Coordinates of C-alpha atoms in Angstrom, one line a residue:
Chain A
M1 CA 29.3 211.5 26.6
A2 CA 26.5 212.2 24.2
Q3 CA 24.5 209.1 25.1
Q4 CA 24.4 210.0 28.8
E5 CA 23.6 213.7 27.9
H6 CA 20.6 212.7 25.8
Q7 CA 19.6 209.7 28.0
S8 CA 16.2 211.0 29.2
C9 CA 15.2 212.2 25.7
I10 CA 16.2 208.9 24.1
E11 CA 14.1 207.1 26.7
A12 CA 11.2 209.4 26.1
C13 CA 11.4 208.8 22.4
D14 CA 11.6 205.0 22.8
A15 CA 8.7 205.0 25.2
C16 CA 6.7 207.2 22.8
A17 CA 7.4 204.9 19.8
A18 CA 6.2 201.9 21.8
A19 CA 3.1 203.7 23.0
C20 CA 2.3 204.8 19.4
D21 CA 2.8 201.3 17.9
H22 CA 0.7 199.8 20.7
C23 CA -2.0 202.4 20.2
A24 CA -2.1 201.8 16.5
T25 CA -2.6 198.0 16.9
A26 CA -5.2 198.6 19.7
C27 CA -7.1 201.1 17.5
L28 CA -7.2 198.4 14.8
S29 CA -9.0 196.1 17.3
E30 CA -11.6 198.7 18.4
P31 CA -15.2 197.9 17.3
N32 CA -15.4 201.3 15.6
V33 CA -12.1 201.2 13.8
A34 CA -13.3 203.7 11.2
A35 CA -13.4 206.4 13.9
M36 CA -9.7 205.6 14.7
V37 CA -8.2 206.1 11.2
E38 CA -6.6 209.4 11.9
C39 CA -5.3 208.2 15.2
I40 CA -3.7 205.1 13.5
K41 CA -2.1 207.3 10.9
S42 CA -0.6 209.8 13.4
D43 CA 0.6 206.9 15.5
M44 CA 2.5 205.5 12.5
D45 CA 4.3 208.8 11.7
C46 CA 5.0 209.5 15.4
A47 CA 6.5 206.0 16.0
D48 CA 8.8 206.4 13.0
I49 CA 10.1 209.9 13.8
C50 CA 10.6 208.9 17.5
R51 CA 12.8 206.0 16.5
L52 CA 14.8 208.2 14.2
A53 CA 15.2 210.8 16.9
S54 CA 16.4 208.2 19.3
A55 CA 18.9 206.8 16.9
V56 CA 20.5 210.1 15.9
M57 CA 20.8 211.1 19.6
A58 CA 22.5 207.8 20.4
R59 CA 24.9 208.4 17.5
D60 CA 25.4 212.0 18.7
S61 CA 24.6 213.2 15.2
S62 CA 25.1 216.8 14.1
R63 CA 21.4 216.8 12.9
A64 CA 19.9 215.6 16.2
Q65 CA 18.6 219.0 17.2
E66 CA 16.7 219.5 13.9
I67 CA 15.3 216.0 14.0
C68 CA 14.2 216.4 17.6
S69 CA 12.5 219.7 16.7
L70 CA 10.4 218.0 14.0
C71 CA 9.8 215.1 16.4
A72 CA 8.4 217.4 19.0
S73 CA 5.9 218.9 16.5
I74 CA 4.8 215.4 15.3
C75 CA 4.4 214.2 18.9
D76 CA 2.2 217.2 19.7
A77 CA 0.0 216.5 16.8
C78 CA -0.3 212.8 17.7
A79 CA -1.1 213.7 21.3
A80 CA -3.8 216.1 20.1
E81 CA -5.4 213.4 18.0
C82 CA -5.2 210.8 20.8
E83 CA -6.7 213.2 23.3
K84 CA -9.9 213.2 21.2
H85 CA -10.5 209.5 22.2
Q86 CA -11.5 207.9 25.4
H87 CA -9.6 204.6 25.0
E88 CA -7.1 203.8 27.6
H89 CA -4.4 203.1 24.9
C90 CA -5.1 206.6 23.4
K91 CA -4.7 208.3 26.8
Q92 CA -1.5 206.5 27.5
C93 CA -0.2 207.3 24.1
A94 CA -1.1 211.0 24.4
E95 CA 0.8 211.2 27.7
A96 CA 3.9 209.5 26.2
C97 CA 3.7 211.9 23.2
R98 CA 3.4 215.0 25.4
K99 CA 6.4 213.9 27.5
C100 CA 8.5 213.1 24.4
A101 CA 7.6 216.5 22.8
D102 CA 8.8 218.3 26.0
E103 CA 12.1 216.3 26.0
C104 CA 12.6 216.9 22.3
R105 CA 12.0 220.6 22.7
G106 CA 14.5 220.7 25.5
M107 CA 17.0 218.9 23.2
S108 CA 16.5 221.2 20.2
R109 CA 16.8 224.4 22.1
Chain B
M1 CA -2.1 193.5 26.9
A2 CA 0.8 192.7 24.6
Q3 CA 2.8 195.8 25.3
Q4 CA 2.9 195.1 29.0
E5 CA 3.7 191.4 28.4
H6 CA 6.6 192.3 26.3
Q7 CA 7.6 195.4 28.2
S8 CA 11.0 194.1 29.6
C9 CA 12.0 192.8 26.2
I10 CA 11.0 196.0 24.4
E11 CA 13.1 198.0 26.9
A12 CA 16.1 195.6 26.5
C13 CA 15.9 196.0 22.7
D14 CA 15.6 199.8 23.0
A15 CA 18.6 200.0 25.4
C16 CA 20.6 197.7 23.1
A17 CA 19.9 199.8 20.0
A18 CA 21.0 202.9 21.8
A19 CA 24.2 201.2 23.1
C20 CA 25.0 199.9 19.6
D21 CA 24.5 203.3 18.0
H22 CA 26.6 205.0 20.7
C23 CA 29.3 202.3 20.4
A24 CA 29.5 202.8 16.6
T25 CA 30.0 206.5 16.9
A26 CA 32.5 206.1 19.7
C27 CA 34.4 203.5 17.7
L28 CA 34.6 206.1 14.8
S29 CA 36.3 208.4 17.3
E30 CA 38.9 205.9 18.4
P31 CA 42.5 206.6 17.4
N32 CA 42.8 203.2 15.9
V33 CA 39.5 203.2 14.0
A34 CA 40.7 200.6 11.5
A35 CA 40.7 198.1 14.3
M36 CA 37.1 198.8 15.1
V37 CA 35.6 198.2 11.6
E38 CA 33.9 194.9 12.4
C39 CA 32.6 196.3 15.7
I40 CA 31.0 199.3 13.8
K41 CA 29.4 196.9 11.2
S42 CA 28.0 194.6 13.8
D43 CA 26.7 197.6 15.8
M44 CA 24.8 198.9 12.8
D45 CA 23.1 195.5 12.1
C46 CA 22.3 195.0 15.8
A47 CA 20.8 198.5 16.3
D48 CA 18.6 198.0 13.2
I49 CA 17.2 194.5 14.2
C50 CA 16.7 195.7 17.8
R51 CA 14.5 198.6 16.7
L52 CA 12.5 196.3 14.4
A53 CA 12.1 193.7 17.2
S54 CA 10.9 196.5 19.6
A55 CA 8.4 197.8 17.0
V56 CA 6.9 194.4 16.2
M57 CA 6.5 193.5 19.9
A58 CA 4.8 196.9 20.6
R59 CA 2.4 196.2 17.7
D60 CA 1.9 192.6 19.0
S61 CA 2.8 191.3 15.6
S62 CA 2.3 187.6 14.7
R63 CA 5.9 187.6 13.5
A64 CA 7.4 189.0 16.8
Q65 CA 8.8 185.6 17.9
E66 CA 10.7 184.9 14.7
I67 CA 12.1 188.4 14.6
C68 CA 13.1 188.2 18.3
S69 CA 14.8 184.9 17.6
L70 CA 16.9 186.4 14.8
C71 CA 17.5 189.5 17.0
A72 CA 18.9 187.2 19.8
S73 CA 21.4 185.7 17.3
I74 CA 22.5 189.1 16.0
C75 CA 22.9 190.5 19.5
D76 CA 25.0 187.5 20.6
A77 CA 27.3 188.1 17.6
C78 CA 27.6 191.8 18.4
A79 CA 28.4 191.0 22.0
A80 CA 31.1 188.6 20.9
E81 CA 32.7 191.2 18.7
C82 CA 32.5 194.0 21.4
E83 CA 34.0 191.7 24.0
K84 CA 37.2 191.6 21.9
H85 CA 37.8 195.3 22.7
Q86 CA 38.7 197.1 25.9
H87 CA 36.9 200.4 25.3
E88 CA 34.3 201.3 27.9
H89 CA 31.6 201.8 25.1
C90 CA 32.3 198.3 23.8
K91 CA 32.0 196.8 27.3
Q92 CA 28.7 198.6 27.9
C93 CA 27.5 197.6 24.4
A94 CA 28.4 193.9 25.0
E95 CA 26.4 193.9 28.2
A96 CA 23.4 195.5 26.6
C97 CA 23.6 192.9 23.8
R98 CA 23.8 189.9 26.1
K99 CA 20.8 191.2 28.1
C100 CA 18.8 191.8 25.0
A101 CA 19.7 188.4 23.6
D102 CA 18.4 186.7 26.8
E103 CA 15.2 188.7 26.7
C104 CA 14.6 187.9 23.0
R105 CA 15.3 184.2 23.5
G106 CA 12.7 184.2 26.3
M107 CA 10.2 185.9 24.0
S108 CA 10.8 183.6 21.1
R109 CA 10.5 180.4 23.1
Chain C
M1 CA -3.1 208.2 -6.0
A2 CA -0.4 209.5 -3.7
Q3 CA 2.1 206.7 -4.4
Q4 CA 2.1 207.5 -8.1
E5 CA 2.3 211.2 -7.5
H6 CA 5.4 210.8 -5.3
Q7 CA 6.8 207.9 -7.3
S8 CA 9.9 209.7 -8.6
C9 CA 10.8 211.2 -5.2
I10 CA 10.2 207.8 -3.5
E11 CA 12.6 206.2 -6.0
A12 CA 15.2 208.9 -5.5
C13 CA 15.0 208.5 -1.7
D14 CA 15.4 204.7 -2.0
A15 CA 18.3 205.0 -4.4
C16 CA 20.0 207.6 -2.1
A17 CA 19.5 205.4 1.0
A18 CA 21.1 202.4 -0.8
A19 CA 24.0 204.6 -2.1
C20 CA 24.6 206.0 1.4
D21 CA 24.6 202.5 3.0
H22 CA 26.9 201.2 0.3
C23 CA 29.2 204.2 0.7
A24 CA 29.4 203.8 4.5
T25 CA 30.5 200.2 4.2
A26 CA 32.9 200.9 1.4
C27 CA 34.4 203.8 3.5
L28 CA 35.0 201.3 6.3
S29 CA 37.0 199.2 3.9
E30 CA 39.2 202.0 2.7
P31 CA 42.9 201.8 3.7
N32 CA 42.7 205.3 5.3
V33 CA 39.4 204.8 7.1
A34 CA 40.2 207.6 9.6
A35 CA 39.9 210.1 6.8
M36 CA 36.4 208.8 6.0
V37 CA 34.8 209.2 9.5
E38 CA 32.7 212.2 8.7
C39 CA 31.6 210.6 5.4
I40 CA 30.4 207.5 7.3
K41 CA 28.5 209.5 9.8
S42 CA 26.7 211.6 7.2
D43 CA 25.9 208.5 5.2
M44 CA 24.2 207.0 8.3
D45 CA 22.1 210.0 8.9
C46 CA 21.2 210.4 5.2
A47 CA 20.2 206.7 4.7
D48 CA 17.9 206.9 7.8
I49 CA 16.1 210.2 6.8
C50 CA 15.8 209.0 3.2
R51 CA 14.0 205.8 4.3
L52 CA 11.7 207.7 6.5
A53 CA 10.9 210.2 3.7
S54 CA 10.2 207.3 1.4
A55 CA 7.9 205.7 3.9
V56 CA 5.8 208.8 4.7
M57 CA 5.4 209.6 1.0
A58 CA 4.2 206.0 0.4
R59 CA 1.7 206.4 3.2
D60 CA 0.7 209.8 1.9
S61 CA 1.3 211.2 5.3
S62 CA 0.3 214.8 6.2
R63 CA 3.9 215.4 7.4
A64 CA 5.6 214.2 4.2
Q65 CA 6.4 217.8 3.0
E66 CA 8.2 218.7 6.3
I67 CA 10.1 215.4 6.4
C68 CA 11.1 215.8 2.7
S69 CA 12.3 219.4 3.4
L70 CA 14.6 218.1 6.2
C71 CA 15.7 215.2 4.0
A72 CA 16.7 217.6 1.2
S73 CA 19.0 219.5 3.7
I74 CA 20.6 216.3 5.0
C75 CA 21.1 215.0 1.5
D76 CA 22.8 218.3 0.5
A77 CA 25.2 218.0 3.5
C78 CA 26.0 214.4 2.7
A79 CA 26.7 215.2 -0.9
A80 CA 29.0 218.1 0.1
E81 CA 30.9 215.7 2.4
C82 CA 31.1 212.9 -0.3
E83 CA 32.3 215.4 -2.9
K84 CA 35.5 216.0 -0.8
H85 CA 36.6 212.4 -1.6
Q86 CA 37.8 210.8 -4.8
H87 CA 36.5 207.2 -4.2
E88 CA 34.0 206.0 -6.8
H89 CA 31.5 205.1 -4.0
C90 CA 31.7 208.6 -2.7
K91 CA 31.1 210.1 -6.2
Q92 CA 28.1 207.8 -6.8
C93 CA 26.7 208.7 -3.4
A94 CA 27.1 212.4 -3.9
E95 CA 25.2 212.1 -7.2
A96 CA 22.4 210.1 -5.6
C97 CA 22.2 212.7 -2.7
R98 CA 22.0 215.7 -5.1
K99 CA 19.2 214.0 -7.1
C100 CA 17.3 213.1 -4.0
A101 CA 17.7 216.6 -2.6
D102 CA 16.2 218.1 -5.8
E103 CA 13.3 215.7 -5.7
C104 CA 12.6 216.3 -2.0
R105 CA 12.7 220.1 -2.5
G106 CA 10.2 219.7 -5.4
M107 CA 8.0 217.6 -3.0
S108 CA 8.2 220.0 -0.1
R109 CA 7.4 223.2 -2.1
Chain D
M1 CA 30.6 195.2 -5.6
A2 CA 27.9 194.0 -3.2
Q3 CA 25.5 196.8 -4.0
Q4 CA 25.5 195.9 -7.7
E5 CA 25.2 192.1 -6.9
H6 CA 22.2 192.7 -4.8
Q7 CA 20.7 195.5 -6.9
S8 CA 17.6 193.7 -8.2
C9 CA 16.8 192.4 -4.7
I10 CA 17.3 195.8 -3.2
E11 CA 14.9 197.3 -5.7
A12 CA 12.3 194.6 -5.2
C13 CA 12.5 195.2 -1.4
D14 CA 12.1 199.0 -1.8
A15 CA 9.2 198.6 -4.2
C16 CA 7.5 196.1 -1.9
A17 CA 7.9 198.4 1.1
A18 CA 6.4 201.3 -0.8
A19 CA 3.5 199.1 -2.1
C20 CA 2.8 197.9 1.5
D21 CA 2.8 201.4 3.0
H22 CA 0.6 202.6 0.2
C23 CA -1.8 199.6 0.7
A24 CA -2.0 200.2 4.4
T25 CA -3.0 203.8 3.9
A26 CA -5.4 202.9 1.2
C27 CA -7.0 200.1 3.3
L28 CA -7.5 202.8 6.1
S29 CA -9.6 204.8 3.5
E30 CA -11.8 201.8 2.5
P31 CA -15.5 202.1 3.5
N32 CA -15.2 198.7 5.2
V33 CA -12.0 199.3 7.0
A34 CA -12.8 196.6 9.6
A35 CA -12.4 194.0 6.9
M36 CA -8.9 195.3 6.2
V37 CA -7.4 195.0 9.6
E38 CA -5.3 191.9 9.0
C39 CA -4.1 193.4 5.7
I40 CA -3.0 196.6 7.4
K41 CA -1.1 194.7 10.0
S42 CA 0.7 192.5 7.5
D43 CA 1.5 195.5 5.4
M44 CA 3.2 197.2 8.4
D45 CA 5.3 194.2 9.2
C46 CA 6.2 193.6 5.6
A47 CA 7.2 197.2 4.9
D48 CA 9.5 197.2 8.0
I49 CA 11.3 193.9 7.2
C50 CA 11.7 195.0 3.5
R51 CA 13.4 198.2 4.5
L52 CA 15.7 196.3 6.8
A53 CA 16.5 193.8 4.1
S54 CA 17.3 196.6 1.7
A55 CA 19.6 198.3 4.2
V56 CA 21.6 195.2 5.1
M57 CA 22.1 194.2 1.5
A58 CA 23.3 197.8 0.6
R59 CA 25.7 197.5 3.6
D60 CA 26.8 194.0 2.4
S61 CA 26.1 192.8 5.9
S62 CA 27.1 189.3 6.9
R63 CA 23.5 188.8 8.1
A64 CA 21.9 189.7 4.8
Q65 CA 21.0 186.2 3.9
E66 CA 19.2 185.4 7.1
I67 CA 17.3 188.6 7.0
C68 CA 16.3 188.1 3.4
S69 CA 15.1 184.6 4.2
L70 CA 12.8 186.0 6.9
C71 CA 11.8 188.8 4.6
A72 CA 10.7 186.2 1.9
S73 CA 8.5 184.5 4.5
I74 CA 6.9 187.7 5.6
C75 CA 6.3 188.8 2.0
D76 CA 4.6 185.6 1.2
A77 CA 2.3 185.9 4.1
C78 CA 1.5 189.5 3.2
A79 CA 0.8 188.5 -0.4
A80 CA -1.5 185.7 0.8
E81 CA -3.5 188.2 2.9
C82 CA -3.6 190.8 0.1
E83 CA -4.8 188.2 -2.4
K84 CA -8.0 187.8 -0.3
H85 CA -9.1 191.3 -1.3
Q86 CA -10.3 192.8 -4.6
H87 CA -9.0 196.3 -4.1
E88 CA -6.5 197.5 -6.8
H89 CA -4.0 198.5 -4.1
C90 CA -4.1 195.0 -2.6
K91 CA -3.5 193.4 -6.0
Q92 CA -0.6 195.6 -6.6
C93 CA 0.8 195.0 -3.2
A94 CA 0.4 191.2 -3.5
E95 CA 2.3 191.3 -6.8
A96 CA 5.1 193.4 -5.2
C97 CA 5.3 191.0 -2.3
R98 CA 5.5 187.9 -4.5
K99 CA 8.3 189.5 -6.6
C100 CA 10.2 190.5 -3.5
A101 CA 9.8 187.0 -1.9
D102 CA 11.3 185.5 -5.0
E103 CA 14.2 187.9 -5.1
C104 CA 14.9 187.4 -1.3
R105 CA 14.8 183.6 -1.7
G106 CA 17.3 183.9 -4.5
M107 CA 19.5 186.0 -2.2
S108 CA 19.3 183.7 0.8
R109 CA 20.0 180.5 -1.1

């Protein structure tokens, strides 16, 4: 079944969404929050597209590949932004984004 | 940190959302789809509230407990509906809903 | 400001999401629900991408154009599916989808 | 039909979600972003619950009243936070939140 087929990509998307949401909140608690604005914004976009990608894969939607392709691109951009920062939450988020991007590229091929 | 604290509940919500979305699609492919209408509707509500609960926990939101409390109630109702049916996807969904309801009740206590 | 710039496209996306959700539920109440399965599935995808497009425009996201471009394509497919059916909710949904597709194409140009 | 019944509440929820998303982004561009952290967080929660409330009303869900009741409470809290600030986007957001809270209370009564 579709859900099993896409299981590892669904899990990577869910983990990435949680890492992005967590990173956004943690960025808002950093002393120099002004330096984290772009990171917060990319976290918000990335969390949203990851949850959509997860949902359409679980529903075995005919548009899952296109949505995963866009998700991979947004995850890569979020990882690149997070990698500019030394905070532990940014490093963990970047790692989750890179993993999700890889899974989504595999899905959309 | 909040994300780690809530980790098992976040994962239960994500797994439940995926099980609900999968069950809804599988119900739509059943020969007697008319018998599955209530199941499809409760799957849609449950998937949505689970994804919201997951997001607010990952963001360590001040409203996470209230949202998890409502999520537990919606998960229980979805489980009760799924348990009326013999399809494998309904059984798996009911199990994911019961687990998520337990985790969300623990969170909102 | 961004919100004002994108106002008509945001409103078209919100109206389309509501029309799709309403059409999905109404399809589930039709006597011949088995004939409406593809319509229900496309409604679900279309409602989700419209809400995402609306959110990223309201946030003035750098990815808004790409997401609106994908939204336009999913709206067109949902309209084409709805146009196969004679139900009033399908006709209204098709109209909302066509309008949203036009707005999103204008946004993503 | 349900959609028409709930039309004004759906529109208030959609307008509130857009105002919250817009306010969050505008807060992130304020010179003193550190002062806007609570506002950004409440905007994120409020936008999410408003979109969920809008969706469940459009689907005529049996859980719409409970979700609208929670939405009203979250909208009130977001309005109270926005009213602490003098930015135009905060004022507009507070107004949208108060209107949405009123509509949602009417729905959930």
